[in-house]
Amino acid sequence: MEKATGLPAPVAGQPQSARKSTSRARWEHRRVYRPQLLSVILLTFGVLTYFTTFRHIYDAYYVEKHSRHTIQAATLARCRSLHETPGPPPDFHKRKQSDRFVPGTKPVLLKNAKIWTGVNNGTEVVHGDILLEKGLIKGVGHVSRSILAEYKDDLVTVDVKNAWVTPGIVDLHSHLGDASSPELDGASGDDNSLRGPIQPWLRSLDGLNTHDASYALSIAGGVTTALVLPGSANAIGGQGFTIKLRKTPERSPSSMLLEPPFQINTSFLETSGRPRWRQMKHACGENPSRVYGYTRMDTIWAFREAYDKARQTKEAQDDYCAKALDGKWHALKDAPYPEDLQWESLVDVLRGRVKVQVHCYETVDLDDIVRLTNEFQFPIAAFHHAHEAYLVPEVLKRAYGHPPAVAMFATNARYKRESYRGSEFAPRILAQHGLPVVMKSDHPVLDSRYLLYEAQQAYVYGLPENLAIAAVTSTPAAIMGMDHRVGYVKEGWDADLVVWDSHPLALGATPKQVFIDGIPQLETPHNVRKPSSFQVTPRVPNFDKEAADAVKYEGLPPLEPRNSTRGAVLFTNVKNVFKQTVSGVEEVYAAQDNELGVALAVDGSLRCIGTHGSCVPSAVAEGAEVVDTRGGSIAPGLVTFGSQLGLEEISSEASTRDGYVYDPLLQSVPSIVGGDKAVIHASDGLQYGTRDALLAYRAGVTTAITAPSHRRFYSGLSTSFSTGALHKLAEGAVVQDINALHVSVRHFGAPSISTQIAALRHLLLEPGENAEGNWFKDVGEGKLTLVVDADSADVIATLILLKKEVEEQFGSNVKMTIAGAVEAHILAKELAEADIGVIQVPSRPFPTTWERLRIMPGRPLSEQSSLALLLAHNVTVGIGIEEAWSARNTRFDIGWAAIDAGEDISRAQAIAMGSTNVEKLLGGRVEAEDLRDMVVTSGGDILDFESKVVAVVSSRRKIVDLL
Ligand SMILES: *[C@@H]1O[C@H](CO)[C@@H](O)[C@H](O)[C@H]1NC(C)=O
Ligand SMILES: *[C@@H]1O[C@H](CO)[C@@H](O)[C@H](O)[C@H]1NC(C)=O
Ligand SMILES: *[C@@H]1O[C@H](CO)[C@@H](O)[C@H](O)[C@H]1NC(C)=O
Ligand SMILES: *[C@@H]1O[C@H](CO)[C@@H](O)[C@H](O)[C@H]1NC(C)=O
């Protein structure tokens, strides 16, 4: 390699602009001599010309001397600045006004707040007031009268009445605006370049769509700042940019940037002075491999090759500067300062001036990147996703410079090999190792509106309270290099705050107001009054053993229920019992005063529920084992629907899945299967004992209903199975072989919606005969439930009409359910009249696609949630999930739905939405009450963060599983 010549080796693919700056310098150099010769000739002509020319010569000399001088001075300044570290200027905190202040914004005084400031490692809570002015926090705690007197009538005073206030939520990993929502061909996929694995020159800013529907939604969840990163299709995906989410008067992407690096306006930064932090996305493992047909070996070589180029440029610069700073200009022979627009950002990485954000999951990848950082000597800010980081903390600590932070999902895992060993205990384990923990959204992978929920879950599974709130505020602010202005409620920091309707770690915490740069973002916030128990830190269960097992078993702790008994079990200190009734779910027992109840299970059936006196004698007679529920609860087992749970182990690994059915709308189905009218049974593809199913079981979801995996219109017959069973032939493993018939009517591109409706009409009105049962005829005759997966209100309206058409032909009552249904609230009345039920998937809707645009967003943006509105119209409502990993979170989904609806949804109704209603809507034979699985929780009821599932009482399987 050519080195230390002072000149950079010519680099293949050097861009036009880099060459331009070189040739411009040479051209200026030549220009100096030409007028000199000319002037000698001109001298021989008259005096008038003489004077003019003399002046010209003088100018030329002046220009030469001056330009040499300026070029040298600029070079020296630049060389000196190479060692500047990024960050705010020294006088930053003397600022009186934010650079993002919008003139006309009124000063605000929030009175009587409970303020989580972020100070002292996130342990400081101040009771008092907060003054916001000129886009800044001007006072926290006690704000003196004399200061307030200065504002006179201008000051907007709000008594927040002891509400919790935190800094605005900071998302360290978002694609908001780049992978924008709703997904449209014209503007969604601007986050992944497909032009090669190494793209350090790309900038997420250049794709930032200002019309993404997510801005307002995420703000409504308290998100004020987000680092928008390029996607992970490339090993080096490009530069990320930090934005604030509020609308700006200018309406441009540039005006949304928070303290952008100076490089946005210039090819090469020539100014001296303190640079600002830059951000760079890297990715390793499956994503770049899939896109470019690379192996891991190829990807790491691509990194090394790129960093080697950057290293050469850096060394050339350092060498050049060494000479320049030594005054050895002759040795430089007028050569230009070595630089290259394509590699300049990586050179800055090597200078430690870039926050490198690395998407990396598995041990092998983490280890590769840590070696890379040591080979090329650059620090990295954070590993993102990093589902195995908790297994190898010592590897992370070996990273060059300092250990990186780890930015994670709470429970989103097992969707690919790389995330298979992910654990909900990772945040707490990493924190115990002293590594900074960040929770992130990867929006729109998770809806960043609910980023706080990720922190809440991390807290539930053992991350300390102070670190959990910091994980979405102060810690990401520090990791992106912005903690001098965001992430804290501190005097002099940006006026980005959230006023919450509960303790921020309580399930369903919702903003009452969100301030960005001192500007209130919610016009007419809708909130419910929450009980006082929501205003304090939730108590959470002890998961010490589970966390230790996660590490011991390298992410695959055994999940099968291993403590089953057919004998008697007495559950003591039970606070309440919910049971299935004809109308849904009811609370059938509630402890009176301080006397908690007991329940006795024998042979997997609850025999006795009530007071000590009523049950204990028979328990003693049966020789029962005793389980203290410490104020726990007993409720019907939950039912999950909507994902491929039971048909897959790892969703992106084909060899772990059942696979997709043929779609007769797109291809002809082989006659050996039964031809185009063959109907596939999901039960034939069931896989038992998947980790997602067992985790769901351990979280009280005892039944799953799953339809055949399909890509477009045609699905088949769903089945329901026990999530805790280990194979199909085990007792009670198949709950119901055939549940309902499923199709999807969606914008798939082709064929059209109207073609799909035509197919459905044809199948229903002219069912014909087929080999194994006339399923569509059964639907027409009202014997089998038809489940149509659809979101668009227009499609739903068409389906309501189609149902009438079929009913007229058959003289029947067709049983129809709409699944998906996020726009169903628009037709609540019509659905009720048509006796069509709804399974909303997901329970908290998000406009991923155009046909989901008209969601009812829920509080604080709308007065009601779509779930509450549908229930109010007497539509039977259930909730579902999209991905199998989230089945385990069903209990929090329904708990949240109930909290969000205030008094409008009772806890019993919420349980029904996640159990009996789902079953009913999916053609489940409504089981005799005593055939239902019952779930026993300790420490609280099944809807609470406080509780832990301790047992499943399964009369179907005639056992009690002690978990
Ligand atoms: C911050 O808090 C965590 C958890 O409460 C604790 O383990 C850690 O030692 C604290 N760090 C400092 C610097 O006090
Ligand atoms: C970029 O240029 C614009 C327009 O002149 C200016 O407002 C902005 O402050 C500049 N940004 C940076 C980071 O230099
Ligand atoms: C089974 O559960 C009972 C009751 O909680 C407990 O005492 C026992 O230790 C458990 N046995 C095993 C092997 O976990
Ligand atoms: C829903 O049902 C309840 C009870 O049957 C009834 O009182 C109420 O009027 C119904 N609501 C609507 C909107 O039909």
Short mmCIF file of N, CA and C in Angstrom, two decimals, residues 424-502:
data_model
loop_
_atom_site.label_atom_id
_atom_site.label_comp_id
_atom_site.label_asym_id
_atom_site.label_seq_id
_atom_site.Cartn_x
_atom_site.Cartn_y
_atom_site.Cartn_z
N GLU A 424 -36.26 -11.87 27.67
CA GLU A 424 -36.85 -10.70 28.32
C GLU A 424 -36.00 -10.24 29.51
N PHE A 425 -35.05 -11.09 29.91
CA PHE A 425 -34.22 -10.73 31.06
C PHE A 425 -32.92 -10.05 30.63
N ALA A 426 -32.72 -9.91 29.32
CA ALA A 426 -31.48 -9.31 28.83
C ALA A 426 -31.22 -7.91 29.42
N PRO A 427 -32.23 -7.01 29.44
CA PRO A 427 -31.93 -5.68 29.97
C PRO A 427 -31.38 -5.72 31.40
N ARG A 428 -32.01 -6.53 32.25
CA ARG A 428 -31.53 -6.55 33.64
C ARG A 428 -30.15 -7.18 33.74
N ILE A 429 -29.91 -8.21 32.95
CA ILE A 429 -28.61 -8.89 33.03
C ILE A 429 -27.50 -7.95 32.55
N LEU A 430 -27.74 -7.27 31.44
CA LEU A 430 -26.73 -6.34 30.92
C LEU A 430 -26.48 -5.20 31.90
N ALA A 431 -27.55 -4.73 32.53
CA ALA A 431 -27.39 -3.65 33.51
C ALA A 431 -26.55 -4.14 34.69
N GLN A 432 -26.77 -5.40 35.08
CA GLN A 432 -25.97 -5.95 36.18
C GLN A 432 -24.49 -5.99 35.83
N HIS A 433 -24.21 -6.11 34.52
CA HIS A 433 -22.81 -6.09 34.08
C HIS A 433 -22.31 -4.68 33.83
N GLY A 434 -23.13 -3.70 34.18
CA GLY A 434 -22.68 -2.31 34.07
C GLY A 434 -22.74 -1.76 32.65
N LEU A 435 -23.41 -2.47 31.74
CA LEU A 435 -23.51 -1.95 30.37
C LEU A 435 -24.75 -1.06 30.25
N PRO A 436 -24.62 0.06 29.53
CA PRO A 436 -25.78 0.95 29.39
C PRO A 436 -26.90 0.26 28.60
N VAL A 437 -28.12 0.36 29.12
CA VAL A 437 -29.26 -0.31 28.52
C VAL A 437 -30.21 0.71 27.90
N VAL A 438 -30.55 0.47 26.64
CA VAL A 438 -31.49 1.34 25.93
C VAL A 438 -32.61 0.47 25.38
N MET A 439 -33.84 0.94 25.46
CA MET A 439 -34.94 0.25 24.80
C MET A 439 -35.27 1.07 23.56
N LYS A 440 -35.48 0.39 22.44
CA LYS A 440 -35.68 1.10 21.17
C LYS A 440 -36.85 0.49 20.40
N SER A 441 -37.31 1.25 19.40
CA SER A 441 -38.50 0.79 18.69
C SER A 441 -38.18 0.11 17.35
N ASP A 442 -37.13 0.60 16.67
CA ASP A 442 -36.92 0.19 15.28
C ASP A 442 -38.16 0.56 14.46
N HIS A 443 -38.82 1.61 14.87
CA HIS A 443 -40.07 2.03 14.22
C HIS A 443 -39.92 1.99 12.70
N PRO A 444 -40.88 1.45 11.93
CA PRO A 444 -42.18 0.95 12.36
C PRO A 444 -42.21 -0.55 12.73
N VAL A 445 -41.04 -1.16 13.00
CA VAL A 445 -41.07 -2.56 13.42
C VAL A 445 -41.91 -2.68 14.69
N LEU A 446 -41.56 -1.89 15.70
CA LEU A 446 -42.51 -1.66 16.79
C LEU A 446 -42.96 -0.21 16.65
N ASP A 447 -44.20 0.05 16.99
CA ASP A 447 -44.74 1.40 16.91
C ASP A 447 -44.09 2.23 18.02
N SER A 448 -43.32 3.24 17.64
CA SER A 448 -42.58 3.98 18.68
C SER A 448 -43.50 4.74 19.62
N ARG A 449 -44.76 4.87 19.23
CA ARG A 449 -45.72 5.46 20.16
C ARG A 449 -45.70 4.71 21.50
N TYR A 450 -45.38 3.42 21.42
CA TYR A 450 -45.39 2.62 22.65
C TYR A 450 -43.98 2.23 23.09
N LEU A 451 -43.02 3.09 22.80
CA LEU A 451 -41.66 2.79 23.24
C LEU A 451 -41.57 2.70 24.76
N LEU A 452 -42.35 3.51 25.45
CA LEU A 452 -42.32 3.45 26.91
C LEU A 452 -42.72 2.05 27.41
N TYR A 453 -43.61 1.40 26.67
CA TYR A 453 -44.04 0.04 27.04
C TYR A 453 -42.85 -0.93 27.03
N GLU A 454 -41.90 -0.70 26.13
CA GLU A 454 -40.70 -1.55 26.12
C GLU A 454 -39.94 -1.38 27.44
N ALA A 455 -39.83 -0.13 27.89
CA ALA A 455 -39.16 0.12 29.17
C ALA A 455 -39.95 -0.50 30.32
N GLN A 456 -41.27 -0.43 30.23
CA GLN A 456 -42.11 -1.01 31.29
C GLN A 456 -41.89 -2.52 31.37
N GLN A 457 -41.86 -3.17 30.22
CA GLN A 457 -41.65 -4.62 30.24
C GLN A 457 -40.26 -4.96 30.78
N ALA A 458 -39.25 -4.19 30.36
CA ALA A 458 -37.90 -4.43 30.88
C ALA A 458 -37.92 -4.32 32.40
N TYR A 459 -38.69 -3.34 32.90
CA TYR A 459 -38.82 -3.16 34.35
C TYR A 459 -39.53 -4.36 34.98
N VAL A 460 -40.60 -4.82 34.36
CA VAL A 460 -41.34 -5.97 34.90
C VAL A 460 -40.40 -7.17 35.05
N TYR A 461 -39.51 -7.36 34.07
CA TYR A 461 -38.63 -8.53 34.11
C TYR A 461 -37.31 -8.25 34.84
N GLY A 462 -37.24 -7.11 35.54
CA GLY A 462 -36.13 -6.96 36.49
C GLY A 462 -35.16 -5.82 36.28
N LEU A 463 -35.31 -5.00 35.24
CA LEU A 463 -34.44 -3.84 35.11
C LEU A 463 -34.85 -2.83 36.18
N PRO A 464 -33.90 -2.31 36.98
CA PRO A 464 -34.30 -1.38 38.04
C PRO A 464 -35.06 -0.15 37.49
N GLU A 465 -35.94 0.36 38.33
CA GLU A 465 -36.83 1.46 37.93
C GLU A 465 -36.07 2.64 37.33
N ASN A 466 -35.00 3.07 38.02
CA ASN A 466 -34.27 4.25 37.53
C ASN A 466 -33.70 4.00 36.14
N LEU A 467 -33.18 2.78 35.92
CA LEU A 467 -32.58 2.49 34.62
C LEU A 467 -33.64 2.27 33.55
N ALA A 468 -34.81 1.79 33.97
CA ALA A 468 -35.88 1.53 32.99
C ALA A 468 -36.38 2.85 32.39
N ILE A 469 -36.61 3.85 33.22
CA ILE A 469 -37.07 5.14 32.66
C ILE A 469 -35.93 5.77 31.87
N ALA A 470 -34.71 5.66 32.41
CA ALA A 470 -33.56 6.22 31.70
C ALA A 470 -33.37 5.54 30.34
N ALA A 471 -33.79 4.27 30.23
CA ALA A 471 -33.55 3.50 29.00
C ALA A 471 -34.28 4.08 27.79
N VAL A 472 -35.26 4.95 28.03
CA VAL A 472 -35.95 5.60 26.90
C VAL A 472 -35.84 7.13 27.00
N THR A 473 -34.96 7.61 27.88
CA THR A 473 -34.79 9.07 28.00
C THR A 473 -33.29 9.42 28.06
N SER A 474 -32.75 9.47 29.29
CA SER A 474 -31.37 9.95 29.45
C SER A 474 -30.33 9.05 28.77
N THR A 475 -30.51 7.73 28.87
CA THR A 475 -29.47 6.86 28.31
C THR A 475 -29.39 7.00 26.78
N PRO A 476 -30.50 6.86 26.05
CA PRO A 476 -30.37 7.06 24.59
C PRO A 476 -29.88 8.46 24.25
N ALA A 477 -30.27 9.46 25.04
CA ALA A 477 -29.79 10.83 24.77
C ALA A 477 -28.26 10.85 24.85
N ALA A 478 -27.71 10.17 25.86
CA ALA A 478 -26.25 10.15 26.00
C ALA A 478 -25.61 9.35 24.86
N ILE A 479 -26.24 8.24 24.50
CA ILE A 479 -25.63 7.37 23.48
C ILE A 479 -25.63 8.05 22.10
N MET A 480 -26.59 8.93 21.86
CA MET A 480 -26.58 9.67 20.59
C MET A 480 -25.82 11.00 20.71
N GLY A 481 -25.25 11.26 21.88
CA GLY A 481 -24.45 12.47 22.05
C GLY A 481 -25.28 13.73 22.17
N MET A 482 -26.48 13.62 22.71
CA MET A 482 -27.37 14.77 22.83
C MET A 482 -27.77 15.03 24.28
N ASP A 483 -27.09 14.39 25.22
CA ASP A 483 -27.53 14.53 26.61
C ASP A 483 -27.17 15.87 27.21
N HIS A 484 -26.51 16.73 26.45
CA HIS A 484 -26.32 18.09 26.94
C HIS A 484 -27.58 18.92 26.74
N ARG A 485 -28.59 18.36 26.04
CA ARG A 485 -29.80 19.16 25.83
C ARG A 485 -31.10 18.38 25.89
N VAL A 486 -31.09 17.07 25.68
CA VAL A 486 -32.33 16.30 25.83
C VAL A 486 -32.10 15.12 26.79
N GLY A 487 -33.20 14.54 27.25
CA GLY A 487 -33.09 13.35 28.10
C GLY A 487 -33.13 13.65 29.60
N TYR A 488 -33.20 14.92 29.95
CA TYR A 488 -33.26 15.31 31.37
C TYR A 488 -34.26 16.44 31.55
N VAL A 489 -34.83 16.51 32.75
CA VAL A 489 -35.59 17.71 33.12
C VAL A 489 -34.64 18.52 34.00
N LYS A 490 -33.93 19.43 33.36
CA LYS A 490 -32.87 20.17 34.03
C LYS A 490 -32.85 21.58 33.48
N GLU A 491 -32.52 22.50 34.33
CA GLU A 491 -32.44 23.89 33.89
C GLU A 491 -31.42 24.02 32.76
N GLY A 492 -31.83 24.66 31.68
CA GLY A 492 -30.93 24.86 30.55
C GLY A 492 -31.10 23.81 29.45
N TRP A 493 -31.81 22.72 29.77
CA TRP A 493 -32.03 21.68 28.75
C TRP A 493 -33.22 22.07 27.86
N ASP A 494 -33.38 21.41 26.74
CA ASP A 494 -34.50 21.69 25.83
C ASP A 494 -35.83 21.42 26.54
N ALA A 495 -36.82 22.22 26.19
CA ALA A 495 -38.12 22.10 26.86
C ALA A 495 -38.94 20.97 26.22
N ASP A 496 -38.44 19.74 26.38
CA ASP A 496 -39.13 18.54 25.87
C ASP A 496 -39.58 17.73 27.08
N LEU A 497 -40.88 17.68 27.30
CA LEU A 497 -41.40 17.05 28.51
C LEU A 497 -42.66 16.27 28.20
N VAL A 498 -42.92 15.27 29.05
CA VAL A 498 -44.21 14.60 28.97
C VAL A 498 -44.87 14.65 30.35
N VAL A 499 -46.11 15.07 30.37
CA VAL A 499 -46.93 15.01 31.58
C VAL A 499 -47.78 13.74 31.44
N TRP A 500 -47.61 12.80 32.38
CA TRP A 500 -48.26 11.49 32.26
C TRP A 500 -49.53 11.41 33.11
N ASP A 501 -50.40 10.49 32.72
CA ASP A 501 -51.63 10.30 33.51
C ASP A 501 -51.44 9.26 34.61
N SER A 502 -50.21 8.72 34.72
CA SER A 502 -49.94 7.75 35.78
C SER A 502 -48.44 7.73 35.99
#
